[in-house]
PDB file of C-alpha atoms in Angstrom:
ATOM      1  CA  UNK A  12     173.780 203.153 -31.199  1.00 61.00           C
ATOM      2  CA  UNK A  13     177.443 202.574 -30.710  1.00 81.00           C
ATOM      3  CA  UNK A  14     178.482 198.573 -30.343  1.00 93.00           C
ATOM      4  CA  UNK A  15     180.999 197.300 -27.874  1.00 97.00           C
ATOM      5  CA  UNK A  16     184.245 198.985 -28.035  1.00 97.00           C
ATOM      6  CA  UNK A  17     187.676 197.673 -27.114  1.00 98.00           C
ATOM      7  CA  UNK A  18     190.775 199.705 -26.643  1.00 97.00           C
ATOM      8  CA  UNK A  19     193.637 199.272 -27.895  1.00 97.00           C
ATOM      9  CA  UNK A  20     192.997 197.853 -31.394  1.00 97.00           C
ATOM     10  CA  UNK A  21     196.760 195.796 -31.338  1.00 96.00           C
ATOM     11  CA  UNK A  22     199.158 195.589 -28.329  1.00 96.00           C
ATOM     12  CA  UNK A  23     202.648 194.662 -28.389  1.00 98.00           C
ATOM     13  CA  UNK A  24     204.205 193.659 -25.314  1.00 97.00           C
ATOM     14  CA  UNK A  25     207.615 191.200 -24.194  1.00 97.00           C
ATOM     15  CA  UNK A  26     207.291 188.467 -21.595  1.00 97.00           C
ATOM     16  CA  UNK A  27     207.163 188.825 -17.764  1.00 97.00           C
ATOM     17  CA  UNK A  28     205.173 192.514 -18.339  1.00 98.00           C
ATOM     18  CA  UNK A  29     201.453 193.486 -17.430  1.00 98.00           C
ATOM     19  CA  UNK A  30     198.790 194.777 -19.944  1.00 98.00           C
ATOM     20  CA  UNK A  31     195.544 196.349 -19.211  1.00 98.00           C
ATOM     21  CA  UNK A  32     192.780 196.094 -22.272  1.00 98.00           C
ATOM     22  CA  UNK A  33     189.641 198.339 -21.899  1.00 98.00           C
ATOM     23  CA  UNK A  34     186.037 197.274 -22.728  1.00 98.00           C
ATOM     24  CA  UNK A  35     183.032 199.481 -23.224  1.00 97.00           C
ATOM     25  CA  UNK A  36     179.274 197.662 -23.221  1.00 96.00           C
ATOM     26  CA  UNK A  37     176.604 198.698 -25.263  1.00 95.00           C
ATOM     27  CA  UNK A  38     174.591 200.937 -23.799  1.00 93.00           C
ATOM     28  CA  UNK A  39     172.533 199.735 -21.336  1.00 91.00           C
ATOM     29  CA  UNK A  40     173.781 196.683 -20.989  1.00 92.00           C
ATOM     30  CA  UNK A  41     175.260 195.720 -17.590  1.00 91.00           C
ATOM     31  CA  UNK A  42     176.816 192.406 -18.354  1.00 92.00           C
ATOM     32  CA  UNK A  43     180.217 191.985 -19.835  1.00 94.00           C
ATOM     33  CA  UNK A  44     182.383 188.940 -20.675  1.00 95.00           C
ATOM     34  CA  UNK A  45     185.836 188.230 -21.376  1.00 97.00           C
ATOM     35  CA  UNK A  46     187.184 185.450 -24.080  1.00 97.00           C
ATOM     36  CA  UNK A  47     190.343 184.600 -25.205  1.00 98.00           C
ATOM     37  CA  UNK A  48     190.699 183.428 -28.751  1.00 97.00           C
ATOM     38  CA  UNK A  49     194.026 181.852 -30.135  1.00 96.00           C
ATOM     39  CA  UNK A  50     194.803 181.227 -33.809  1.00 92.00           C
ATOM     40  CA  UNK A  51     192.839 178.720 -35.137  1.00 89.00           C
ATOM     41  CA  UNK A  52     190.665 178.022 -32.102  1.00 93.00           C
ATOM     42  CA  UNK A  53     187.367 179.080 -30.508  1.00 94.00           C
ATOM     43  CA  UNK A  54     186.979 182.024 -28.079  1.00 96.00           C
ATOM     44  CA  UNK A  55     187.217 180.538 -24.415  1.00 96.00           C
ATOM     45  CA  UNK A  56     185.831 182.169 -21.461  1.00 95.00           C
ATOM     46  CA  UNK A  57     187.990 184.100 -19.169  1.00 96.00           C
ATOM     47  CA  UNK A  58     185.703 186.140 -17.154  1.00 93.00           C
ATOM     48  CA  UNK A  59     182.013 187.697 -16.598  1.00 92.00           C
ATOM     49  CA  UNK A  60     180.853 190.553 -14.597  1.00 93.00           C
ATOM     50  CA  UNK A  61     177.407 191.397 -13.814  1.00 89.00           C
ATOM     51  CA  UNK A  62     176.717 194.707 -11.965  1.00 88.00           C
ATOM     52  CA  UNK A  63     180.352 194.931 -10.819  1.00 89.00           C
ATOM     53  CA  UNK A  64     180.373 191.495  -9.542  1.00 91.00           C
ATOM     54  CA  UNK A  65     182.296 188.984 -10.924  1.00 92.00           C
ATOM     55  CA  UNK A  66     179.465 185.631 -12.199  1.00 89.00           C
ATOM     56  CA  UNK A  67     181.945 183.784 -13.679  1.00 89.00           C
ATOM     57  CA  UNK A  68     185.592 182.254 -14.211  1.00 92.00           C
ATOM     58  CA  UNK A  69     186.853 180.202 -17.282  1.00 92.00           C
ATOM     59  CA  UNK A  70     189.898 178.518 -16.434  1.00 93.00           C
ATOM     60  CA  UNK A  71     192.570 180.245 -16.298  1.00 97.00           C
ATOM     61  CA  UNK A  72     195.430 181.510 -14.330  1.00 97.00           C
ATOM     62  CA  UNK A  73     195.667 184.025 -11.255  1.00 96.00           C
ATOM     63  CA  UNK A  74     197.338 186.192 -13.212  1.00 98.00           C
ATOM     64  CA  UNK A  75     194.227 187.226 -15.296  1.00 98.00           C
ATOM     65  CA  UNK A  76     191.811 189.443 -13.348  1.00 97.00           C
ATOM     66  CA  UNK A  77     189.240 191.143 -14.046  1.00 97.00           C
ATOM     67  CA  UNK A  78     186.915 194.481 -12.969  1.00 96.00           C
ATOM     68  CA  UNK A  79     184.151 196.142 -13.894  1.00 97.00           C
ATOM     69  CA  UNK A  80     183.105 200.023 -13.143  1.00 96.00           C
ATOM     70  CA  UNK A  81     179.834 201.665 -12.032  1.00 95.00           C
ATOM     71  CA  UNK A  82     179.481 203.147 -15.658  1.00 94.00           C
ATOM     72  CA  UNK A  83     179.787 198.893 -16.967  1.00 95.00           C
ATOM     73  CA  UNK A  84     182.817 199.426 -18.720  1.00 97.00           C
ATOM     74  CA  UNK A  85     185.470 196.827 -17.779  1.00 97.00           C
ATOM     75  CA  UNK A  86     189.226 196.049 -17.629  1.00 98.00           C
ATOM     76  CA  UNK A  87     191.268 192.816 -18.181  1.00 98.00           C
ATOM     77  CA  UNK A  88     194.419 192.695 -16.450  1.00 98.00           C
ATOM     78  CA  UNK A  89     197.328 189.849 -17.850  1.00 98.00           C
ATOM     79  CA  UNK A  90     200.194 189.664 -15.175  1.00 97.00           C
ATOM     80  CA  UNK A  91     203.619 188.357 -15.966  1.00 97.00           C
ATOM     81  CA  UNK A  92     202.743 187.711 -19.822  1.00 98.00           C
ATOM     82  CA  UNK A  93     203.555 184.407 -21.693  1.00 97.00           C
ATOM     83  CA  UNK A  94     204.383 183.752 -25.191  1.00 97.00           C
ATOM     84  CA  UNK A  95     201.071 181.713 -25.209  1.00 96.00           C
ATOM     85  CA  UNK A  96     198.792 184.765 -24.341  1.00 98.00           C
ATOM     86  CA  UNK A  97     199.442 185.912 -27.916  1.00 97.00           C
ATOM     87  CA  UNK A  98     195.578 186.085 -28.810  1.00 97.00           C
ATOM     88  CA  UNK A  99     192.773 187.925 -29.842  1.00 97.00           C
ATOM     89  CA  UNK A 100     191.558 189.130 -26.512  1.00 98.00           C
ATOM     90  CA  UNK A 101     187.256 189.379 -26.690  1.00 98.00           C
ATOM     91  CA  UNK A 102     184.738 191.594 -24.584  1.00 97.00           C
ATOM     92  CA  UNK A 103     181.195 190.705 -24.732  1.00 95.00           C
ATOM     93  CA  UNK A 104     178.055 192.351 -23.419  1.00 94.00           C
ATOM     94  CA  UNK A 105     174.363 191.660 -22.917  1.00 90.00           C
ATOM     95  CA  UNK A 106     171.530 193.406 -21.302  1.00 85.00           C
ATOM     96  CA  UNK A 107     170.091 192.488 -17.656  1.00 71.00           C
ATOM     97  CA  UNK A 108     170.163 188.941 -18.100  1.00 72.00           C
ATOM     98  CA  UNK A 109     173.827 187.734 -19.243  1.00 60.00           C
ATOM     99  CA  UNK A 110     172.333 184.668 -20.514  1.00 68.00           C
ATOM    100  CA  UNK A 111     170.961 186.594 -23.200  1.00 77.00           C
ATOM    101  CA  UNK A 112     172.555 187.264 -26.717  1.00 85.00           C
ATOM    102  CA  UNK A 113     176.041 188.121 -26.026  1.00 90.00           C
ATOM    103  CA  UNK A 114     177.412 191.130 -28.749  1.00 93.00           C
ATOM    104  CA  UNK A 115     180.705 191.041 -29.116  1.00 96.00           C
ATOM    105  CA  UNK A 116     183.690 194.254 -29.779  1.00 97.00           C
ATOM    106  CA  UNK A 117     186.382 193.893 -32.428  1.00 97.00           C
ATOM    107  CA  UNK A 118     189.022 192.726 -30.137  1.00 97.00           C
ATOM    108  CA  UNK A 119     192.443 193.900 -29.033  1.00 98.00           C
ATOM    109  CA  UNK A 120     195.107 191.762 -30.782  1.00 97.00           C
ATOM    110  CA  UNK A 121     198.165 190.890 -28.611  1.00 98.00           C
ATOM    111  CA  UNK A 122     201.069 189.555 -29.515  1.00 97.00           C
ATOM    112  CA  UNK A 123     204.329 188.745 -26.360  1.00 97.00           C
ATOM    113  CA  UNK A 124     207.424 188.423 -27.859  1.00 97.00           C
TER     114      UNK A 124
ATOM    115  CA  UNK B  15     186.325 165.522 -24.152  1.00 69.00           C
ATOM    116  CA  UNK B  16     186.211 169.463 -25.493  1.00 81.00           C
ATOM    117  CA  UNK B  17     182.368 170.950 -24.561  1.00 89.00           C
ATOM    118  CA  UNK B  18     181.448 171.640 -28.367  1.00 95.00           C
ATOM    119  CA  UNK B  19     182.860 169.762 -31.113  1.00 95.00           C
ATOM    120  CA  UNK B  20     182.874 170.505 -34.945  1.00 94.00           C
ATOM    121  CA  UNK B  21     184.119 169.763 -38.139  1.00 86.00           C
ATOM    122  CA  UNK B  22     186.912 172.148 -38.830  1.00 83.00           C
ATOM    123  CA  UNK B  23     186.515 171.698 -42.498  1.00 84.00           C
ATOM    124  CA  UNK B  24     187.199 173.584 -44.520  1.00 92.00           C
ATOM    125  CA  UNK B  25     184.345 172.877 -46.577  1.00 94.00           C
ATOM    126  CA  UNK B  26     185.229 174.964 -49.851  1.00 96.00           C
ATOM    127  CA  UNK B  27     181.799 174.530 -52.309  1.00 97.00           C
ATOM    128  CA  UNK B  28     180.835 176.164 -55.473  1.00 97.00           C
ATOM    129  CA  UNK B  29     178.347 178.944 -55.487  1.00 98.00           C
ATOM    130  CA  UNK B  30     174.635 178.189 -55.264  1.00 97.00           C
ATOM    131  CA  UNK B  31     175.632 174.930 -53.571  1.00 97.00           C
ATOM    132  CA  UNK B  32     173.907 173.458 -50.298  1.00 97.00           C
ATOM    133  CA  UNK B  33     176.368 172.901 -47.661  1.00 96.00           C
ATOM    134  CA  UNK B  34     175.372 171.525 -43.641  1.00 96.00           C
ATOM    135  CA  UNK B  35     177.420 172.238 -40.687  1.00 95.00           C
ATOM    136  CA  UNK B  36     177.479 169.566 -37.233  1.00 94.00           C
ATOM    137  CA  UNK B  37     177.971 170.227 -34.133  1.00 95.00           C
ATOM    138  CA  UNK B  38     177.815 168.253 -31.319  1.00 96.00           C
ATOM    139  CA  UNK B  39     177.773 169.142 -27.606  1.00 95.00           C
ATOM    140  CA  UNK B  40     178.730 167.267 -24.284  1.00 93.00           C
ATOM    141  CA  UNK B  41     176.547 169.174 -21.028  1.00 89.00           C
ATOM    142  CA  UNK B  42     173.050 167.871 -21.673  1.00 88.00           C
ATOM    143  CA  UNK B  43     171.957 170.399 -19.189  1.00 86.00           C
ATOM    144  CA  UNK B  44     172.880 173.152 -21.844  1.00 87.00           C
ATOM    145  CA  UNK B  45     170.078 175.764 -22.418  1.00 84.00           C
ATOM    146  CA  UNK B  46     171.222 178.159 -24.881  1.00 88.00           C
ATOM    147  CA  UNK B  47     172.360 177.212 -28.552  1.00 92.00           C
ATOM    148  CA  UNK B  48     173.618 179.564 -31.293  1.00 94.00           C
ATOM    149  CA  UNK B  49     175.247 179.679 -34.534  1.00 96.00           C
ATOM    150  CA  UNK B  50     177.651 182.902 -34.899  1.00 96.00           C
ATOM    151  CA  UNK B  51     179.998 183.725 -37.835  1.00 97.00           C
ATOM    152  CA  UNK B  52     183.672 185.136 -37.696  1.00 97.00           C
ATOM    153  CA  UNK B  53     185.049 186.796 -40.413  1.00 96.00           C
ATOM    154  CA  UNK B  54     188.588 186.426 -41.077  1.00 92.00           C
ATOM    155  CA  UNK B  55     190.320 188.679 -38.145  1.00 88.00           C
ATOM    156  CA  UNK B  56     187.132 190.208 -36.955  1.00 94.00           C
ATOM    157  CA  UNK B  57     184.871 189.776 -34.134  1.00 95.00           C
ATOM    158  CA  UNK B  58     182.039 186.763 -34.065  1.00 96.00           C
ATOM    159  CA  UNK B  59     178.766 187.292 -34.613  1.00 95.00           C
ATOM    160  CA  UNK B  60     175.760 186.309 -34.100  1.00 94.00           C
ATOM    161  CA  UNK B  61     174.129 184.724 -37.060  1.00 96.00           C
ATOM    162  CA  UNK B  62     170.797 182.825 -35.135  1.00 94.00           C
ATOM    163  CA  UNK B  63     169.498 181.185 -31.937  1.00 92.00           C
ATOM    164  CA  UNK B  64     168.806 177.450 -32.492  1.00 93.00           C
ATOM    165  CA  UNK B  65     165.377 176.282 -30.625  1.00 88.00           C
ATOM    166  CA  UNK B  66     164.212 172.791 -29.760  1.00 86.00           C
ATOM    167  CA  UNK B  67     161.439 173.194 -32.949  1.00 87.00           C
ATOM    168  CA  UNK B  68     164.073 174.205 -35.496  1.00 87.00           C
ATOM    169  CA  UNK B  69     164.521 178.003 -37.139  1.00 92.00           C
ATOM    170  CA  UNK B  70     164.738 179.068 -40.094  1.00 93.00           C
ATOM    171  CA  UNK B  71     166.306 182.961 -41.290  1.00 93.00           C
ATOM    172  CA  UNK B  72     165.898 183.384 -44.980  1.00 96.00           C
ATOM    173  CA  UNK B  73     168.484 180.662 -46.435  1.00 97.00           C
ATOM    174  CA  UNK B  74     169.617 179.375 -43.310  1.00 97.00           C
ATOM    175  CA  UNK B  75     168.251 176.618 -40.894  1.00 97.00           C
ATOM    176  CA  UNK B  76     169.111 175.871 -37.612  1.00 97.00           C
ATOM    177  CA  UNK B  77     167.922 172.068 -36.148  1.00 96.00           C
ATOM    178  CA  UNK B  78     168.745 171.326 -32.535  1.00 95.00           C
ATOM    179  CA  UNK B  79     168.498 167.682 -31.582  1.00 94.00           C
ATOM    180  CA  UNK B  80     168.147 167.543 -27.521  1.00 92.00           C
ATOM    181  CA  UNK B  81     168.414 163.989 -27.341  1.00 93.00           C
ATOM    182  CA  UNK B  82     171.682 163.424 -29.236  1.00 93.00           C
ATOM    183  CA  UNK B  83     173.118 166.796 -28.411  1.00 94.00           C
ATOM    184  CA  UNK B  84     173.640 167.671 -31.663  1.00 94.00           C
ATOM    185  CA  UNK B  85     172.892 170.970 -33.779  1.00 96.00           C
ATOM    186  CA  UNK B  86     173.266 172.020 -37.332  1.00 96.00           C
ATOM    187  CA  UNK B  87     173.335 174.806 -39.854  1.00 97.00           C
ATOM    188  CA  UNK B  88     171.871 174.155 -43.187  1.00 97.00           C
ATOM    189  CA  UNK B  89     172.912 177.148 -45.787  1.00 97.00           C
ATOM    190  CA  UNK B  90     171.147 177.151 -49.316  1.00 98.00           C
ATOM    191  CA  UNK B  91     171.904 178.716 -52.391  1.00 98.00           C
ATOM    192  CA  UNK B  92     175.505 179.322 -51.206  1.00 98.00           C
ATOM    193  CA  UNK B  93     176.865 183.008 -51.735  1.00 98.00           C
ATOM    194  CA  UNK B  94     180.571 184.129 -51.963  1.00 97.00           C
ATOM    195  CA  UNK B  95     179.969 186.182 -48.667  1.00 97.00           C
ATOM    196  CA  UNK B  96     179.129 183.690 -46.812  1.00 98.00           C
ATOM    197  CA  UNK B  97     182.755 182.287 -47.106  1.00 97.00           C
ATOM    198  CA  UNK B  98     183.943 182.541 -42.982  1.00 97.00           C
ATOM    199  CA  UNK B  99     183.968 180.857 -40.099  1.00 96.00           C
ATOM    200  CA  UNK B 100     180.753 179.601 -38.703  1.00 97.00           C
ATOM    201  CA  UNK B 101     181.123 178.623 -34.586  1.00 97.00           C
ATOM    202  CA  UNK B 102     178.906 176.494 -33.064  1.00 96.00           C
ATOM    203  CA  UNK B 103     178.130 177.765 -29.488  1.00 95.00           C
ATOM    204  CA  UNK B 104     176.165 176.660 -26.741  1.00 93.00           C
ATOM    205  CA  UNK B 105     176.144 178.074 -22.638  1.00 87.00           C
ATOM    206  CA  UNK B 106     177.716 176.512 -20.217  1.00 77.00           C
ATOM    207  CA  UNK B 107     176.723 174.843 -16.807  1.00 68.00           C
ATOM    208  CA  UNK B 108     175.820 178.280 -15.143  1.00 70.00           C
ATOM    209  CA  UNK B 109     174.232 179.520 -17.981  1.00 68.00           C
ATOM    210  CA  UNK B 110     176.140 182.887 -18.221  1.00 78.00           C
ATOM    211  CA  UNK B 111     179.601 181.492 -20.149  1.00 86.00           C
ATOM    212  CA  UNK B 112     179.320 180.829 -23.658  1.00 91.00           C
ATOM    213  CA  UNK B 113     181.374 177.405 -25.408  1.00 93.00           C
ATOM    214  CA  UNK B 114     182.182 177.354 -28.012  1.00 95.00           C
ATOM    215  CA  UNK B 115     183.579 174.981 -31.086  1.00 95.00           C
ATOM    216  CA  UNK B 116     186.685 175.417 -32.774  1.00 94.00           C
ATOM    217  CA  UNK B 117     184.658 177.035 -35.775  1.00 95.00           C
ATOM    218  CA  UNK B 118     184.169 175.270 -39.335  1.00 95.00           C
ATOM    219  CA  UNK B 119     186.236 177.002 -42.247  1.00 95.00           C
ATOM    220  CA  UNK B 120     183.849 177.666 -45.486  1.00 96.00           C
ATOM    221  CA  UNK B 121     185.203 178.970 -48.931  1.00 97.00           C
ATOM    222  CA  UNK B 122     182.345 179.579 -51.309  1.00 97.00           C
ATOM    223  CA  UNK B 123     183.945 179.711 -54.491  1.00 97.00           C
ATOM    224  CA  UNK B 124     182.399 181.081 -57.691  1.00 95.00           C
TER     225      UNK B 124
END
């Protein structure tokens, strides 16, 4: 069975633009989180969606948002990008019950000049 | 005060050696308690649950202590591939976001 994929692998983008990143669950599973990892931290929690509904927000700015689609795949959206949201951006998914072992995909690394 | 707090290390030991791993955590209402690993510039992942009674996976041992809010990793007999990151990770109020620690930096070396 195929794990979490993420799409794109590495992004390169310059401040004040938008980025979409792409995240597909395992199959089956209907829950799917979003972290944010910076150099020499631990991933934080940006968002979770549970059968299209959004369960949880980390804390972090309006201009991250979130969706997920009937098939469970997801999107993260980053508005008006900062130098600081240079990270390893994370999905996550687990089955019914998101409180369950959360698999994560290999990341898209992006980097705002 | 962060949510999950570690050592950052880096803990750099020979092969074969014994090395332990703290955590400690500040939500006592936390439910959910895991150990994953991170490779350098790859994705975590998950290396065991910790319960209440303690687990054990071949050379590693997980020990959750409720009352101090405190977990650990024990690794024994120390290979060079276990040389990563190890994250200490527990859920979060609602039970559906995941916290974790900055990570703890081990070099086995041989």
């Amino acid at each position: 069975d195929a794990g979490v994929t993420q799409s794109p692998t590495h992004l390169i983008k310059t401040r004040g633009q938008h980025v979409t990143l792409r995240c597909s669950p395992i199959s089956g599973h209907k829950s799917v989180s979003w972290y944010q990892q910076v150099l020499g931290q631990g991933p934080q929690f940006i968002f979770q969606y549970y059968e299209k509904e959004e369960r949880g927000r980390g804390n972090f700015p309006d201009r991250f948002s979130a969706r997920q689609f009937p098939n469970y795949s997801s999107e993260l959206n980053v508005n008006a990008l900062l130098l600081g949201d240079s990270a390893l951006y994370l999905c996550a998914s687990s089955s019914w019950d998101p409180r369950e072992t959360q698999y994560f995909g290999p990341g898209t690394r992006l980097l705002v000049l | 005060r962060k949510e999950v707090e570690q050592d950052p290390g880096p803990f750099n030991v020979p092969e074969g050696a014994t090395v332990a791993f703290n955590c400690t955590y500040s939500n006592s209402a936390s439910q959910s308690f895991f150990w994953y690993r991170q490779d350098c510039r790859k994705e975590p992942k998950l290396l065991m649950s910790v319960y209440s009674s303690g687990n054990e996976d071949g050379r590693f041992t997980a020990q959750l202590n409720r009352a101090s809010q405190y977990i650990s990793l024990l690794i024994r007999d120390s290979k060079l591939s276990d040389s990563a990151t190890y994250l200490c990770v527990v859920n979060s109020n609602s039970g559906y976001a995941l916290n974790f620690g900055k990570g703890t930096s081990l070099l086995v070396t041989p």
